[in-house]
Amino acid sequence: MNSINSTYKIRRAERNDLCAISDIYNYEVANGTATFDIHPSTMPELETWFAAHNVDNHPLIVIETEGQVAGYASLSKYRDKEAYAGTVELSVYVGYEFRGRGYAKALVSELIGMAKRDPATHVIVSVITGGNDASVSLHRHFGFTFCGTIHEAGFKFGRYLSIDNYELIVG
């Protein structure tokens, strides 16, 4: 991985970032296996998703470089049951043309720092598609622990895909 070679800024996502977030996410929907969505997200769906973030212990942040949103990351509600309130799920996506520059690492570092400062957050969970070695390496770098595999949990691009679960206790 190359180090970040340009100026960047990490900030809370704003509603006007949704077009860029949509482009980044829907590229992965169409071309990758980091998400198990098989249909592009619509703007109304993204509006609903956006409304669930930057409240409580669910931050949504973007990384901006050269005037563009290059990636985003979030801590989302893990499950609806009240007992899971202190558990959040990490997602991080970087635009295809911005990969390999350390932006995912910068985003995850920022979110972990936010989670550690938030007394409402106890554990961060991450669900990684089997074979996504870059994501596994990123999570291990930050001390995430492997918790188990769910084999053939999803079907995309004509094949079954497994998921690997990781956790990081922060509180």
PDB file of C-alpha atoms in Angstrom:
ATOM      1  CA  MET A   1       0.000   0.000   0.000  1.00  0.00           C
ATOM      2  CA  ASN A   2       1.228   3.462  -0.841  1.00  0.00           C
ATOM      3  CA  SER A   3       1.179   6.117   1.819  1.00  0.00           C
ATOM      4  CA  ILE A   4      -1.195   9.012   1.493  1.00  0.00           C
ATOM      5  CA  ASN A   5       0.541  11.363  -0.919  1.00  0.00           C
ATOM      6  CA  SER A   6      -1.977  14.187  -1.052  1.00  0.00           C
ATOM      7  CA  THR A   7      -3.727  16.424   1.394  1.00  0.00           C
ATOM      8  CA  TYR A   8      -6.924  14.971   2.763  1.00  0.00           C
ATOM      9  CA  LYS A   9      -9.576  15.875   5.278  1.00  0.00           C
ATOM     10  CA  ILE A  10     -11.812  13.564   7.288  1.00  0.00           C
ATOM     11  CA  ARG A  11     -15.131  15.023   8.379  1.00  0.00           C
ATOM     12  CA  ARG A  12     -18.694  14.080   9.260  1.00  0.00           C
ATOM     13  CA  ALA A  13     -20.713  13.222   6.180  1.00  0.00           C
ATOM     14  CA  GLU A  14     -23.299  15.718   5.031  1.00  0.00           C
ATOM     15  CA  ARG A  15     -26.436  15.179   2.985  1.00  0.00           C
ATOM     16  CA  ASN A  16     -24.753  16.735  -0.070  1.00  0.00           C
ATOM     17  CA  ASP A  17     -22.164  13.897   0.053  1.00  0.00           C
ATOM     18  CA  LEU A  18     -24.808  11.300  -0.812  1.00  0.00           C
ATOM     19  CA  CYS A  19     -24.186  11.402  -4.582  1.00  0.00           C
ATOM     20  CA  ALA A  20     -20.489  10.636  -4.077  1.00  0.00           C
ATOM     21  CA  ILE A  21     -21.281   7.976  -1.461  1.00  0.00           C
ATOM     22  CA  SER A  22     -23.784   6.450  -3.886  1.00  0.00           C
ATOM     23  CA  ASP A  23     -21.193   6.324  -6.673  1.00  0.00           C
ATOM     24  CA  ILE A  24     -18.625   4.648  -4.405  1.00  0.00           C
ATOM     25  CA  TYR A  25     -21.063   2.123  -2.953  1.00  0.00           C
ATOM     26  CA  ASN A  26     -22.867   1.286  -6.180  1.00  0.00           C
ATOM     27  CA  TYR A  27     -19.540   0.668  -7.931  1.00  0.00           C
ATOM     28  CA  GLU A  28     -18.868  -2.024  -5.317  1.00  0.00           C
ATOM     29  CA  VAL A  29     -22.409  -3.400  -5.688  1.00  0.00           C
ATOM     30  CA  ALA A  30     -21.851  -3.845  -9.433  1.00  0.00           C
ATOM     31  CA  ASN A  31     -18.218  -4.948  -9.388  1.00  0.00           C
ATOM     32  CA  GLY A  32     -17.193  -6.340  -6.013  1.00  0.00           C
ATOM     33  CA  THR A  33     -18.079  -8.634  -3.172  1.00  0.00           C
ATOM     34  CA  ALA A  34     -17.442  -6.341  -0.201  1.00  0.00           C
ATOM     35  CA  THR A  35     -21.216  -5.868  -0.095  1.00  0.00           C
ATOM     36  CA  PHE A  36     -23.814  -8.537  -0.656  1.00  0.00           C
ATOM     37  CA  ASP A  37     -26.238  -6.041  -2.183  1.00  0.00           C
ATOM     38  CA  ILE A  38     -26.916  -7.040  -5.767  1.00  0.00           C
ATOM     39  CA  HIS A  39     -28.982  -4.029  -6.850  1.00  0.00           C
ATOM     40  CA  PRO A  40     -27.713  -0.443  -6.755  1.00  0.00           C
ATOM     41  CA  SER A  41     -28.904   1.666  -3.839  1.00  0.00           C
ATOM     42  CA  THR A  42     -31.447   4.313  -4.738  1.00  0.00           C
ATOM     43  CA  MET A  43     -31.336   7.846  -3.411  1.00  0.00           C
ATOM     44  CA  PRO A  44     -34.407   7.274  -1.164  1.00  0.00           C
ATOM     45  CA  GLU A  45     -32.669   4.218   0.345  1.00  0.00           C
ATOM     46  CA  LEU A  46     -29.506   6.238   0.925  1.00  0.00           C
ATOM     47  CA  GLU A  47     -31.528   9.051   2.518  1.00  0.00           C
ATOM     48  CA  THR A  48     -32.986   6.553   5.015  1.00  0.00           C
ATOM     49  CA  TRP A  49     -29.531   5.097   5.695  1.00  0.00           C
ATOM     50  CA  PHE A  50     -28.062   8.595   6.109  1.00  0.00           C
ATOM     51  CA  ALA A  51     -30.776   9.551   8.614  1.00  0.00           C
ATOM     52  CA  ALA A  52     -29.712   6.635  10.849  1.00  0.00           C
ATOM     53  CA  HIS A  53     -26.165   8.029  11.114  1.00  0.00           C
ATOM     54  CA  ASN A  54     -24.449  10.866  12.950  1.00  0.00           C
ATOM     55  CA  VAL A  55     -26.888  10.193  15.774  1.00  0.00           C
ATOM     56  CA  ASP A  56     -26.184   8.268  18.966  1.00  0.00           C
ATOM     57  CA  ASN A  57     -23.050   6.136  18.526  1.00  0.00           C
ATOM     58  CA  HIS A  58     -23.417   5.783  14.743  1.00  0.00           C
ATOM     59  CA  PRO A  59     -21.002   8.205  13.050  1.00  0.00           C
ATOM     60  CA  LEU A  60     -20.726   8.488   9.277  1.00  0.00           C
ATOM     61  CA  ILE A  61     -17.543  10.123   7.995  1.00  0.00           C
ATOM     62  CA  VAL A  62     -15.988  10.869   4.620  1.00  0.00           C
ATOM     63  CA  ILE A  63     -12.437  11.412   3.463  1.00  0.00           C
ATOM     64  CA  GLU A  64     -12.018  14.270   1.032  1.00  0.00           C
ATOM     65  CA  THR A  65      -9.045  14.885  -1.236  1.00  0.00           C
ATOM     66  CA  GLU A  66      -8.604  17.345  -4.069  1.00  0.00           C
ATOM     67  CA  GLY A  67     -12.190  18.509  -3.561  1.00  0.00           C
ATOM     68  CA  GLN A  68     -13.649  15.020  -3.968  1.00  0.00           C
ATOM     69  CA  VAL A  69     -15.106  12.500  -1.556  1.00  0.00           C
ATOM     70  CA  ALA A  70     -12.663   9.608  -1.942  1.00  0.00           C
ATOM     71  CA  GLY A  71     -14.285   7.246   0.549  1.00  0.00           C
ATOM     72  CA  TYR A  72     -16.517   6.910   3.555  1.00  0.00           C
ATOM     73  CA  ALA A  73     -16.910   4.823   6.686  1.00  0.00           C
ATOM     74  CA  SER A  74     -19.610   4.316   9.263  1.00  0.00           C
ATOM     75  CA  LEU A  75     -20.482   2.682  12.531  1.00  0.00           C
ATOM     76  CA  SER A  76     -24.033   1.401  12.183  1.00  0.00           C
ATOM     77  CA  LYS A  77     -26.562  -0.243  14.432  1.00  0.00           C
ATOM     78  CA  TYR A  78     -25.544  -3.908  14.753  1.00  0.00           C
ATOM     79  CA  ARG A  79     -28.984  -5.361  15.562  1.00  0.00           C
ATOM     80  CA  ASP A  80     -32.373  -3.974  16.584  1.00  0.00           C
ATOM     81  CA  LYS A  81     -32.515  -5.640  20.019  1.00  0.00           C
ATOM     82  CA  GLU A  82     -31.861  -3.158  22.860  1.00  0.00           C
ATOM     83  CA  ALA A  83     -29.140  -5.310  24.414  1.00  0.00           C
ATOM     84  CA  TYR A  84     -26.998  -4.664  21.314  1.00  0.00           C
ATOM     85  CA  ALA A  85     -27.012  -0.865  21.806  1.00  0.00           C
ATOM     86  CA  GLY A  86     -23.285  -0.807  22.646  1.00  0.00           C
ATOM     87  CA  THR A  87     -22.354  -2.891  19.606  1.00  0.00           C
ATOM     88  CA  VAL A  88     -21.800  -1.208  16.239  1.00  0.00           C
ATOM     89  CA  GLU A  89     -20.903  -2.555  12.806  1.00  0.00           C
ATOM     90  CA  LEU A  90     -18.051  -0.992  10.851  1.00  0.00           C
ATOM     91  CA  SER A  91     -18.275  -0.385   7.107  1.00  0.00           C
ATOM     92  CA  VAL A  92     -15.594   1.280   5.016  1.00  0.00           C
ATOM     93  CA  TYR A  93     -15.571   1.926   1.271  1.00  0.00           C
ATOM     94  CA  VAL A  94     -13.015   3.779  -0.833  1.00  0.00           C
ATOM     95  CA  GLY A  95     -13.599   4.816  -4.433  1.00  0.00           C
ATOM     96  CA  TYR A  96     -11.903   2.524  -6.913  1.00  0.00           C
ATOM     97  CA  GLU A  97      -9.625   5.245  -8.257  1.00  0.00           C
ATOM     98  CA  PHE A  98      -8.485   6.167  -4.734  1.00  0.00           C
ATOM     99  CA  ARG A  99      -7.574   2.701  -3.457  1.00  0.00           C
ATOM    100  CA  GLY A 100      -4.066   1.864  -2.304  1.00  0.00           C
ATOM    101  CA  ARG A 101      -3.419   5.311  -0.826  1.00  0.00           C
ATOM    102  CA  GLY A 102      -4.114   4.548   2.836  1.00  0.00           C
ATOM    103  CA  TYR A 103      -7.536   6.197   2.928  1.00  0.00           C
ATOM    104  CA  ALA A 104      -9.301   3.148   4.392  1.00  0.00           C
ATOM    105  CA  LYS A 105      -6.724   3.047   7.186  1.00  0.00           C
ATOM    106  CA  ALA A 106      -7.246   6.751   7.896  1.00  0.00           C
ATOM    107  CA  LEU A 107     -11.038   6.332   7.989  1.00  0.00           C
ATOM    108  CA  VAL A 108     -10.949   3.278  10.261  1.00  0.00           C
ATOM    109  CA  SER A 109      -8.466   4.963  12.589  1.00  0.00           C
ATOM    110  CA  GLU A 110     -10.774   7.968  12.906  1.00  0.00           C
ATOM    111  CA  LEU A 111     -13.839   5.808  13.617  1.00  0.00           C
ATOM    112  CA  ILE A 112     -12.035   3.716  16.221  1.00  0.00           C
ATOM    113  CA  GLY A 113     -10.948   6.911  17.961  1.00  0.00           C
ATOM    114  CA  MET A 114     -14.530   8.175  17.950  1.00  0.00           C
ATOM    115  CA  ALA A 115     -15.800   4.853  19.315  1.00  0.00           C
ATOM    116  CA  LYS A 116     -13.212   4.808  22.105  1.00  0.00           C
ATOM    117  CA  ARG A 117     -14.261   8.308  23.190  1.00  0.00           C
ATOM    118  CA  ASP A 118     -17.953   7.380  23.165  1.00  0.00           C
ATOM    119  CA  PRO A 119     -19.100   5.695  26.390  1.00  0.00           C
ATOM    120  CA  ALA A 120     -22.128   4.318  24.500  1.00  0.00           C
ATOM    121  CA  THR A 121     -19.904   2.093  22.331  1.00  0.00           C
ATOM    122  CA  HIS A 122     -18.447  -1.128  23.710  1.00  0.00           C
ATOM    123  CA  VAL A 123     -17.599  -3.314  20.709  1.00  0.00           C
ATOM    124  CA  ILE A 124     -17.080  -2.801  16.978  1.00  0.00           C
ATOM    125  CA  VAL A 125     -18.034  -5.723  14.739  1.00  0.00           C
ATOM    126  CA  SER A 126     -16.906  -6.103  11.149  1.00  0.00           C
ATOM    127  CA  VAL A 127     -18.235  -8.630   8.657  1.00  0.00           C
ATOM    128  CA  ILE A 128     -15.710  -9.286   5.880  1.00  0.00           C
ATOM    129  CA  THR A 129     -16.336 -11.315   2.747  1.00  0.00           C
ATOM    130  CA  GLY A 130     -14.100 -14.381   2.642  1.00  0.00           C
ATOM    131  CA  GLY A 131     -11.020 -13.805   0.511  1.00  0.00           C
ATOM    132  CA  ASN A 132     -10.912 -10.028   1.056  1.00  0.00           C
ATOM    133  CA  ASP A 133      -7.306 -10.130   2.254  1.00  0.00           C
ATOM    134  CA  ALA A 134      -6.864  -6.343   2.140  1.00  0.00           C
ATOM    135  CA  SER A 135      -9.774  -5.848   4.536  1.00  0.00           C
ATOM    136  CA  VAL A 136      -8.562  -8.620   6.851  1.00  0.00           C
ATOM    137  CA  SER A 137      -5.107  -7.025   6.945  1.00  0.00           C
ATOM    138  CA  LEU A 138      -6.628  -3.607   7.668  1.00  0.00           C
ATOM    139  CA  HIS A 139      -8.670  -4.952  10.572  1.00  0.00           C
ATOM    140  CA  ARG A 140      -5.791  -6.948  12.033  1.00  0.00           C
ATOM    141  CA  HIS A 141      -3.652  -3.808  11.904  1.00  0.00           C
ATOM    142  CA  PHE A 142      -6.089  -2.200  14.343  1.00  0.00           C
ATOM    143  CA  GLY A 143      -6.281  -5.226  16.644  1.00  0.00           C
ATOM    144  CA  PHE A 144      -9.562  -6.758  15.502  1.00  0.00           C
ATOM    145  CA  THR A 145      -9.937 -10.404  16.506  1.00  0.00           C
ATOM    146  CA  PHE A 146     -11.314 -13.116  14.203  1.00  0.00           C
ATOM    147  CA  CYS A 147     -14.533 -14.579  15.651  1.00  0.00           C
ATOM    148  CA  GLY A 148     -15.604 -17.146  13.078  1.00  0.00           C
ATOM    149  CA  THR A 149     -16.757 -17.866   9.550  1.00  0.00           C
ATOM    150  CA  ILE A 150     -20.261 -18.325   8.245  1.00  0.00           C
ATOM    151  CA  HIS A 151     -19.781 -20.450   5.155  1.00  0.00           C
ATOM    152  CA  GLU A 152     -21.644 -19.710   1.927  1.00  0.00           C
ATOM    153  CA  ALA A 153     -23.715 -16.973   3.582  1.00  0.00           C
ATOM    154  CA  GLY A 154     -24.412 -15.080   0.356  1.00  0.00           C
ATOM    155  CA  PHE A 155     -24.734 -15.710  -3.373  1.00  0.00           C
ATOM    156  CA  LYS A 156     -23.349 -13.135  -5.795  1.00  0.00           C
ATOM    157  CA  PHE A 157     -21.828 -13.254  -9.268  1.00  0.00           C
ATOM    158  CA  GLY A 158     -22.865 -16.895  -9.673  1.00  0.00           C
ATOM    159  CA  ARG A 159     -21.121 -18.236  -6.589  1.00  0.00           C
ATOM    160  CA  TYR A 160     -21.568 -18.649  -2.861  1.00  0.00           C
ATOM    161  CA  LEU A 161     -19.500 -16.399  -0.612  1.00  0.00           C
ATOM    162  CA  SER A 162     -18.551 -16.847   3.019  1.00  0.00           C
ATOM    163  CA  ILE A 163     -18.249 -14.127   5.638  1.00  0.00           C
ATOM    164  CA  ASP A 164     -15.631 -13.750   8.357  1.00  0.00           C
ATOM    165  CA  ASN A 165     -16.573 -11.971  11.569  1.00  0.00           C
ATOM    166  CA  TYR A 166     -14.151  -9.712  13.446  1.00  0.00           C
ATOM    167  CA  GLU A 167     -14.509  -7.736  16.682  1.00  0.00           C
ATOM    168  CA  LEU A 168     -12.703  -5.010  18.566  1.00  0.00           C
ATOM    169  CA  ILE A 169     -13.580  -4.241  22.184  1.00  0.00           C
ATOM    170  CA  VAL A 170     -13.238  -0.470  22.664  1.00  0.00           C
ATOM    171  CA  GLY A 171     -15.083   0.302  25.890  1.00  0.00           C
TER     172      GLY A 171
END
